[in-house]
């Protein structure tokens, strides 16, 4: 199996760092890249092929993914909210994608189990209503993971200091999905 990993937002935050914690300066683009690269190592060690691209161009990301022969697509992000209390983990899949939903469930479960974050559940993005570009425009089962809230103090600490655990959970979610696919479908 091959996984296309897309850490969210622009490399080095230029021009778009994604969400930023105003107190600590922690940037979403840096967390996403660190977790994506570490997940890549875990996946490679488990015999899963990977390709990783962080880019400010969503068009480039989808085009590269679609010509990559990847079986699944995983975009990695951090959530943010005005209200500092908002916290937890959620994973998005595209409406109508059965396997995308399966993959989202696998990754969501592993993250919540490993990090003990609030389980905000798997969310469905419907093209034309609340679609997410990278989910709508990729050809393979695709998910967008919101690891935790960079704007919440407790979650921020995890995003800063538990990147290896976050990456391991994402990787195990992918291998859980692989087992499900090989096992019965
Ligand atoms: Zn983001």
Coordinates of N, CA and C and ligand atoms in Angstrom, one line a residue:
X1 N 0.8 -1.2 0.0 CA 0.0 0.0 0.0 C 0.9 1.3 0.0
X2 N 0.3 2.3 -0.6 CA 1.1 3.6 -0.6 C 0.2 4.7 -0.1
X3 N 0.7 5.5 0.7 CA 0.0 6.6 1.4 C 0.6 7.9 0.9
X4 N -0.3 8.8 0.5 CA 0.1 10.2 0.2 C -0.2 11.0 1.4
X5 N 0.9 11.6 2.0 CA 0.8 12.4 3.2 C 0.9 13.9 2.8
X6 N 0.0 14.7 3.3 CA -0.1 16.1 3.0 C -0.1 16.9 4.3
X7 N 1.0 17.3 4.9 CA 1.0 18.2 6.0 C 0.4 19.6 5.5
X8 N -0.5 20.1 6.3 CA -1.3 21.3 5.9 C -0.5 22.6 5.9
X9 N -0.9 23.4 5.0 CA -0.4 24.8 4.9 C 1.0 24.9 4.2
X10 N 1.6 26.1 4.3 CA 2.7 26.3 3.4 C 4.0 25.9 4.1
X11 N 5.0 25.4 3.3 CA 6.3 25.1 3.9 C 6.9 26.4 4.5
X12 N 7.4 26.2 5.7 CA 8.0 27.3 6.5 C 7.0 28.4 6.8
X13 N 5.7 28.1 6.6 CA 4.7 29.1 6.9 C 4.6 30.3 5.9
X14 N 5.3 30.1 4.8 CA 5.4 31.2 3.8 C 4.6 30.9 2.5
X15 N 3.5 31.5 2.2 CA 2.9 32.7 2.9 C 1.9 32.3 4.0
X16 N 1.6 31.0 4.2 CA 0.4 30.7 5.1 C 0.9 29.7 6.1
X17 N 1.0 30.1 7.4 CA 1.4 29.2 8.4 C 0.2 28.3 9.0
X18 N -1.0 28.6 8.5 CA -2.2 28.0 9.1 C -2.4 28.7 10.5
X19 N -3.0 28.0 11.4 CA -3.3 28.6 12.7 C -2.1 28.7 13.5
X20 N -2.1 29.7 14.4 CA -0.9 30.0 15.2 C -1.4 30.2 16.7
X21 N -0.7 29.6 17.7 CA -1.0 29.9 19.0 C -0.4 31.2 19.4
X22 N -1.2 32.2 19.8 CA -0.7 33.6 20.0 C 0.3 33.7 21.2
X23 N 0.1 32.8 22.2 CA 1.0 32.9 23.3 C 2.3 32.3 23.1
X24 N 2.3 31.1 22.5 CA 3.6 30.3 22.3 C 4.2 30.5 21.0
X25 N 3.4 30.9 20.0 CA 3.9 31.1 18.6 C 4.0 29.8 17.9
X26 N 3.5 28.7 18.5 CA 3.5 27.4 17.8 C 2.6 27.5 16.5
X27 N 3.2 27.1 15.4 CA 2.5 27.2 14.1 C 2.0 25.9 13.6
X28 N 0.8 25.9 13.0 CA 0.2 24.7 12.5 C 1.1 24.0 11.4
X29 N 1.6 24.9 10.5 CA 2.4 24.3 9.4 C 3.6 23.5 9.9
X30 N 4.2 23.9 11.0 CA 5.4 23.2 11.6 C 5.0 21.9 12.3
X31 N 3.9 22.0 13.0 CA 3.4 20.7 13.7 C 3.0 19.7 12.6
X32 N 2.3 20.2 11.6 CA 1.8 19.2 10.6 C 3.0 18.6 9.9
X33 N 4.0 19.3 9.6 CA 5.2 18.8 8.9 C 5.9 17.8 9.8
X34 N 6.1 18.1 11.0 CA 6.8 17.3 11.9 C 6.1 15.9 12.1
X35 N 4.8 16.0 12.3 CA 3.9 14.8 12.5 C 3.9 14.0 11.2
X36 N 3.8 14.7 10.1 CA 3.8 14.0 8.8 C 5.1 13.2 8.5
X37 N 6.2 13.9 8.8 CA 7.5 13.2 8.6 C 7.7 12.1 9.5
X38 N 7.3 12.2 10.8 CA 7.5 11.1 11.7 C 6.5 10.0 11.4
X39 N 5.3 10.3 10.9 CA 4.4 9.2 10.5 C 4.9 8.5 9.3
X40 N 5.6 9.2 8.4 CA 6.2 8.6 7.2 C 7.2 7.6 7.7
X41 N 8.1 7.9 8.7 CA 9.1 7.0 9.1 C 8.4 5.7 9.7
X42 N 7.4 5.9 10.5 CA 6.7 4.8 11.1 C 6.1 3.9 10.0
X43 N 5.5 4.5 9.0 CA 4.8 3.8 7.9 C 5.8 3.0 7.1
X44 N 6.9 3.7 6.8 CA 8.0 3.0 6.0 C 8.5 1.8 6.8
X45 N 8.7 2.0 8.1 CA 9.2 0.9 8.9 C 8.2 -0.3 8.9
X46 N 6.9 0.0 8.7 CA 5.9 -1.0 8.7 C 5.6 -1.6 7.3
X47 N 6.5 -1.1 6.3 CA 6.4 -1.6 5.0 C 5.4 -0.9 4.1
X48 N 5.0 0.2 4.5 CA 4.0 1.0 3.8 C 4.8 2.1 3.0
X49 N 4.5 2.2 1.7 CA 5.2 3.2 0.9 C 4.5 4.6 1.2
X50 N 5.3 5.6 1.0 CA 4.8 7.0 1.3 C 5.3 8.0 0.3
X51 N 4.5 9.0 0.1 CA 5.0 10.2 -0.6 C 4.4 11.4 0.2
X52 N 5.2 12.4 0.4 CA 4.8 13.5 1.3 C 5.0 14.8 0.5
X53 N 4.0 15.7 0.6 CA 4.0 17.0 0.0 C 3.3 18.0 0.8
X54 N 4.0 19.0 1.2 CA 3.4 20.2 1.9 C 3.5 21.4 0.8
X55 N 2.4 22.0 0.5 CA 2.4 23.0 -0.5 C 1.3 24.0 -0.2
X56 N 1.5 25.3 -0.6 CA 0.5 26.3 -0.5 C -0.6 26.1 -1.5
X57 N -0.3 25.3 -2.6 CA -1.2 25.1 -3.6 C -2.0 23.8 -3.5
X58 N -3.3 24.0 -3.2 CA -4.2 22.8 -3.0 C -4.3 22.1 -4.4
X59 N -4.3 22.8 -5.4 CA -4.3 22.3 -6.8 C -3.1 21.4 -7.1
X60 N -1.9 21.9 -6.7 CA -0.7 21.1 -6.8 C -0.8 19.8 -6.0
X61 N -1.3 19.9 -4.8 CA -1.4 18.8 -3.9 C -2.2 17.7 -4.5
X62 N -3.4 18.1 -4.9 CA -4.4 17.1 -5.5 C -3.8 16.5 -6.8
X63 N -3.2 17.3 -7.6 CA -2.7 16.8 -8.9 C -1.6 15.9 -8.6
X64 N -0.7 16.2 -7.7 CA 0.5 15.3 -7.4 C 0.0 14.0 -6.8
X65 N -1.0 14.1 -5.9 CA -1.5 12.9 -5.2 C -2.2 12.0 -6.3
X66 N -3.0 12.6 -7.2 CA -3.7 11.8 -8.1 C -2.8 11.1 -9.2
X67 N -1.6 11.6 -9.4 CA -0.7 11.0 -10.3 C 0.4 10.2 -9.5
X68 N 0.2 9.9 -8.3 CA 1.2 9.3 -7.4 C 1.0 7.8 -7.3
X69 N -0.1 7.3 -7.7 CA -0.4 5.8 -7.5 C -0.6 5.5 -6.0
X70 N -0.9 6.6 -5.2 CA -1.1 6.3 -3.8 C -2.5 5.7 -3.7
X71 N -2.7 4.8 -2.7 CA -4.0 4.2 -2.4 C -4.9 5.0 -1.5
X72 N -4.2 5.8 -0.7 CA -5.0 6.6 0.2 C -4.3 8.0 0.4
X73 N -5.1 9.0 0.9 CA -4.5 10.3 1.0 C -4.8 10.8 2.4
X74 N -3.8 11.3 3.1 CA -4.0 11.8 4.5 C -3.5 13.2 4.6
X75 N -4.4 14.2 4.9 CA -4.0 15.5 5.1 C -3.9 15.8 6.6
X76 N -2.9 16.4 7.1 CA -2.7 16.6 8.5 C -2.8 18.1 8.9
X77 N -3.6 18.4 9.8 CA -3.9 19.8 10.3 C -4.0 19.9 11.8
X78 N -4.1 21.1 12.3 CA -4.4 21.4 13.6 C -5.7 22.3 13.6
X79 N -6.6 22.1 14.5 CA -7.8 22.9 14.6 C -7.5 24.2 15.3
X80 N -8.4 25.1 15.2 CA -8.3 26.4 15.9 C -9.7 27.0 16.1
X81 N -9.9 27.7 17.2 CA -11.2 28.4 17.5 C -11.0 29.6 18.3
X82 N -11.9 30.5 18.2 CA -11.9 31.8 19.0 C -11.9 31.4 20.4
X83 N -12.8 30.5 20.8 CA -12.9 30.1 22.2 C -11.8 29.2 22.6
X84 N -11.0 29.6 23.6 CA -9.8 28.8 24.0 C -10.2 27.5 24.6
X85 N -11.5 27.3 25.1 CA -11.9 26.0 25.7 C -12.0 24.9 24.6
X86 N -12.3 25.3 23.4 CA -12.5 24.3 22.3 C -11.3 23.4 22.2
X87 N -11.5 22.1 22.3 CA -10.4 21.1 22.2 C -10.8 19.8 21.6
X88 N -9.9 19.0 21.3 CA -10.2 17.6 20.9 C -9.7 17.3 19.5
X89 N -10.0 16.1 19.1 CA -9.6 15.5 17.8 C -10.8 15.2 16.9
X90 N -10.7 15.6 15.6 CA -11.7 15.2 14.7 C -11.0 14.8 13.4
X91 N -11.7 13.9 12.6 CA -11.2 13.5 11.3 C -12.3 13.6 10.3
X92 N -12.0 14.2 9.1 CA -13.0 14.4 8.1 C -12.8 13.5 6.9
X93 N -13.9 13.0 6.4 CA -13.9 12.2 5.2 C -14.9 12.8 4.2
X94 N -14.8 12.4 3.0 CA -15.7 13.0 2.0 C -17.0 12.2 1.9
X95 N -18.1 12.9 1.8 CA -19.4 12.2 1.7 C -19.4 11.2 0.5
X96 N -19.9 10.0 0.7 CA -20.0 9.0 -0.3 C -18.8 8.1 -0.5
X97 N -17.8 8.4 0.3 CA -16.6 7.6 0.2 C -16.6 6.6 1.4
X98 N -17.0 5.3 1.1 CA -17.1 4.3 2.2 C -15.7 4.1 2.8
X99 N -14.7 3.9 1.9 CA -13.4 3.6 2.4 C -12.7 4.8 3.1
X100 N -13.1 6.0 2.6 CA -12.6 7.2 3.3 C -13.1 7.3 4.7
X101 N -14.4 6.9 4.9 CA -15.0 6.9 6.2 C -14.3 5.8 7.1
X102 N -14.0 4.7 6.5 CA -13.3 3.6 7.3 C -11.9 4.1 7.7
X103 N -11.2 4.7 6.8 CA -9.9 5.3 7.1 C -10.0 6.3 8.2
X104 N -10.9 7.2 8.1 CA -11.1 8.3 9.1 C -11.4 7.6 10.5
X105 N -12.2 6.6 10.5 CA -12.5 6.0 11.8 C -11.3 5.3 12.4
X106 N -10.5 4.7 11.6 CA -9.2 4.1 12.1 C -8.3 5.1 12.7
X107 N -8.1 6.2 12.0 CA -7.1 7.2 12.4 C -7.7 7.9 13.7
X108 N -8.9 8.2 13.6 CA -9.6 8.9 14.7 C -9.5 8.1 16.0
X109 N -9.8 6.8 15.9 CA -9.7 5.9 17.1 C -8.3 5.9 17.7
X110 N -7.3 5.7 16.8 CA -5.9 5.6 17.3 C -5.5 6.9 18.0
X111 N -5.8 8.0 17.4 CA -5.4 9.3 18.0 C -6.1 9.5 19.4
X112 N -7.3 9.3 19.5 CA -8.1 9.5 20.7 C -7.6 8.6 21.8
X113 N -7.3 7.3 21.4 CA -6.8 6.3 22.3 C -5.4 6.7 22.8
X114 N -4.6 7.1 21.9 CA -3.2 7.4 22.3 C -3.0 8.7 23.0
X115 N -3.7 9.7 22.7 CA -3.5 11.0 23.3 C -4.5 11.4 24.3
X116 N -5.6 10.6 24.4 CA -6.6 10.8 25.4 C -7.3 12.2 25.2
X117 N -7.4 12.6 23.9 CA -8.0 13.9 23.6 C -9.5 13.7 23.6
X118 N -10.3 14.7 23.6 CA -11.7 14.7 23.5 C -12.1 14.1 22.1
X119 N -12.9 13.1 22.0 CA -13.3 12.5 20.7 C -14.4 13.3 20.1
X120 N -14.1 14.2 19.1 CA -15.1 15.0 18.4 C -15.7 14.2 17.2
X121 N -15.1 13.0 17.0 CA -15.7 12.1 16.0 C -15.2 12.3 14.6
X122 N -15.8 11.5 13.7 CA -15.5 11.5 12.3 C -16.6 12.5 11.7
X123 N -16.2 13.4 10.9 CA -17.1 14.4 10.3 C -17.1 14.1 8.8
X124 N -18.2 14.4 8.2 CA -18.4 14.2 6.8 C -18.5 15.5 6.0
X125 N -17.6 15.7 5.0 CA -17.6 16.9 4.2 C -18.3 16.6 2.9
X126 N -19.3 17.4 2.6 CA -20.1 17.2 1.4 C -19.8 18.3 0.4
X127 N -19.3 17.8 -0.8 CA -18.9 18.8 -1.8 C -20.1 19.7 -2.1
X128 N -19.8 21.0 -2.2 CA -20.8 22.0 -2.5 C -21.5 22.5 -1.3
X129 N -21.4 21.8 -0.2 CA -22.0 22.3 1.0 C -20.9 22.7 2.1
X130 N -20.2 21.7 2.6 CA -19.1 21.9 3.5 C -17.9 21.1 3.0
X131 N -17.8 21.1 1.7 CA -16.7 20.3 1.1 C -15.3 20.8 1.5
X132 N -14.3 19.9 1.5 CA -13.0 20.3 1.7 C -12.2 20.0 0.4
X133 N -11.5 21.0 -0.1 CA -10.9 20.9 -1.4 C -10.1 19.6 -1.6
X134 N -9.2 19.3 -0.7 CA -8.4 18.1 -0.9 C -9.2 16.8 -0.8
X135 N -10.3 16.8 -0.1 CA -11.1 15.6 -0.1 C -12.0 15.5 -1.4
X136 N -12.5 16.6 -1.8 CA -13.3 16.6 -3.0 C -12.5 16.3 -4.3
X137 N -11.2 16.8 -4.3 CA -10.5 16.7 -5.6 C -9.4 15.7 -5.6
X138 N -9.4 14.7 -4.7 CA -8.5 13.6 -4.8 C -9.3 12.4 -5.2
X139 N -8.6 11.5 -5.9 CA -9.3 10.3 -6.5 C -9.4 9.1 -5.6
X140 N -8.6 9.1 -4.6 CA -8.5 7.9 -3.7 C -9.2 8.2 -2.4
X141 N -9.5 7.1 -1.5 CA -10.0 7.4 -0.2 C -9.1 8.4 0.5
X142 N -9.8 9.5 1.0 CA -9.0 10.6 1.5 C -9.6 11.1 2.9
X143 N -8.7 11.5 3.8 CA -9.1 12.1 5.0 C -8.3 13.3 5.4
X144 N -8.9 14.2 6.2 CA -8.2 15.3 6.7 C -8.3 15.2 8.2
X145 N -7.2 15.1 8.8 CA -7.1 14.9 10.3 C -6.8 16.3 11.0
X146 N -7.7 16.6 11.9 CA -7.5 17.8 12.8 C -7.0 17.2 14.1
X147 N -5.6 17.2 14.3 CA -5.0 16.4 15.4 C -5.5 16.9 16.8
X148 N -5.6 18.2 17.0 CA -6.0 18.8 18.2 C -6.1 20.3 18.0
X149 N -6.5 21.1 19.0 CA -6.7 22.5 18.8 C -5.4 23.2 19.3
X150 N -4.8 24.0 18.3 CA -3.6 24.7 18.7 C -3.9 25.9 19.5
X151 N -5.2 26.3 19.6 CA -5.6 27.4 20.4 C -6.0 27.1 21.8
X152 N -6.0 25.8 22.2 CA -6.3 25.3 23.5 C -5.0 25.0 24.2
X153 N -4.8 25.5 25.5 CA -3.5 25.3 26.1 C -3.1 23.9 26.3
X154 N -4.0 23.0 26.7 CA -3.7 21.6 26.9 C -3.4 20.9 25.6
X155 N -4.2 21.2 24.6 CA -4.0 20.6 23.3 C -2.7 21.1 22.7
X156 N -2.4 22.4 22.9 CA -1.2 23.0 22.3 C 0.1 22.3 22.8
X157 N 0.0 21.9 24.1 CA 1.1 21.2 24.7 C 1.4 19.9 24.1
X158 N 0.3 19.2 23.7 CA 0.4 17.9 23.0 C 1.0 18.1 21.6
X159 N 0.5 19.2 20.9 CA 0.9 19.4 19.6 C 2.4 19.8 19.5
X160 N 2.9 20.4 20.6 CA 4.3 20.8 20.7 C 5.2 19.7 21.2
X161 N 4.7 18.9 22.1 CA 5.6 17.9 22.8 C 5.2 16.5 22.6
X162 N 4.1 16.2 21.9 CA 3.8 14.8 21.7 C 3.7 14.4 20.2
X163 N 4.5 15.1 19.4 CA 4.4 14.9 18.0 C 4.7 13.4 17.6
X164 N 5.6 12.8 18.3 CA 6.0 11.4 18.0 C 4.8 10.5 18.2
X165 N 4.1 10.7 19.4 CA 2.9 9.9 19.7 C 1.8 10.2 18.7
X166 N 1.6 11.4 18.3 CA 0.6 11.8 17.3 C 0.9 11.1 16.0
X167 N 2.2 11.1 15.6 CA 2.6 10.4 14.3 C 2.4 8.9 14.4
X168 N 2.7 8.3 15.5 CA 2.5 6.9 15.7 C 1.1 6.5 15.6
X169 N 0.2 7.3 16.1 CA -1.2 7.1 16.1 C -1.8 7.2 14.6
X170 N -1.3 8.2 13.9 CA -1.7 8.3 12.5 C -1.3 7.1 11.7
X171 N 0.0 6.7 12.0 CA 0.5 5.5 11.2 C -0.3 4.2 11.6
X172 N -0.6 4.0 12.9 CA -1.3 2.8 13.2 C -2.7 2.9 12.7
X173 N -3.3 4.1 12.6 CA -4.6 4.2 11.9 C -4.6 3.7 10.5
X174 N -3.5 4.1 9.8 CA -3.3 3.7 8.4 C -3.2 2.1 8.3
X175 N -2.3 1.6 9.2 CA -2.1 0.1 9.1 C -3.4 -0.6 9.6
X176 N -4.1 -0.1 10.5 CA -5.4 -0.7 10.9 C -6.4 -0.7 9.7
X177 N -6.4 0.3 8.9 CA -7.2 0.4 7.7 C -6.8 -0.6 6.7
X178 N -5.4 -0.8 6.5 CA -4.9 -1.7 5.6 C -5.4 -3.1 6.0
X179 N -5.3 -3.4 7.3 CA -5.7 -4.7 7.7 C -7.2 -5.0 7.4
X180 N -8.0 -4.0 7.6 CA -9.5 -4.1 7.4 C -9.7 -4.4 5.9
X181 N -9.0 -3.7 5.0 CA -9.2 -3.8 3.6 C -8.7 -5.2 3.2
X182 N -7.5 -5.6 3.7 CA -7.0 -6.9 3.3 C -7.9 -8.0 3.9
X183 N -8.5 -7.7 5.1 CA -9.1 -8.8 5.8 C -10.5 -9.2 5.3
X184 N -11.2 -8.2 4.7 CA -12.6 -8.7 4.4 C -13.3 -8.0 3.3
X185 N -12.7 -7.0 2.6 CA -13.5 -6.3 1.6 C -13.0 -6.6 0.2
Ligands
LIG1 ZN1 -5.2 23.7 8.7

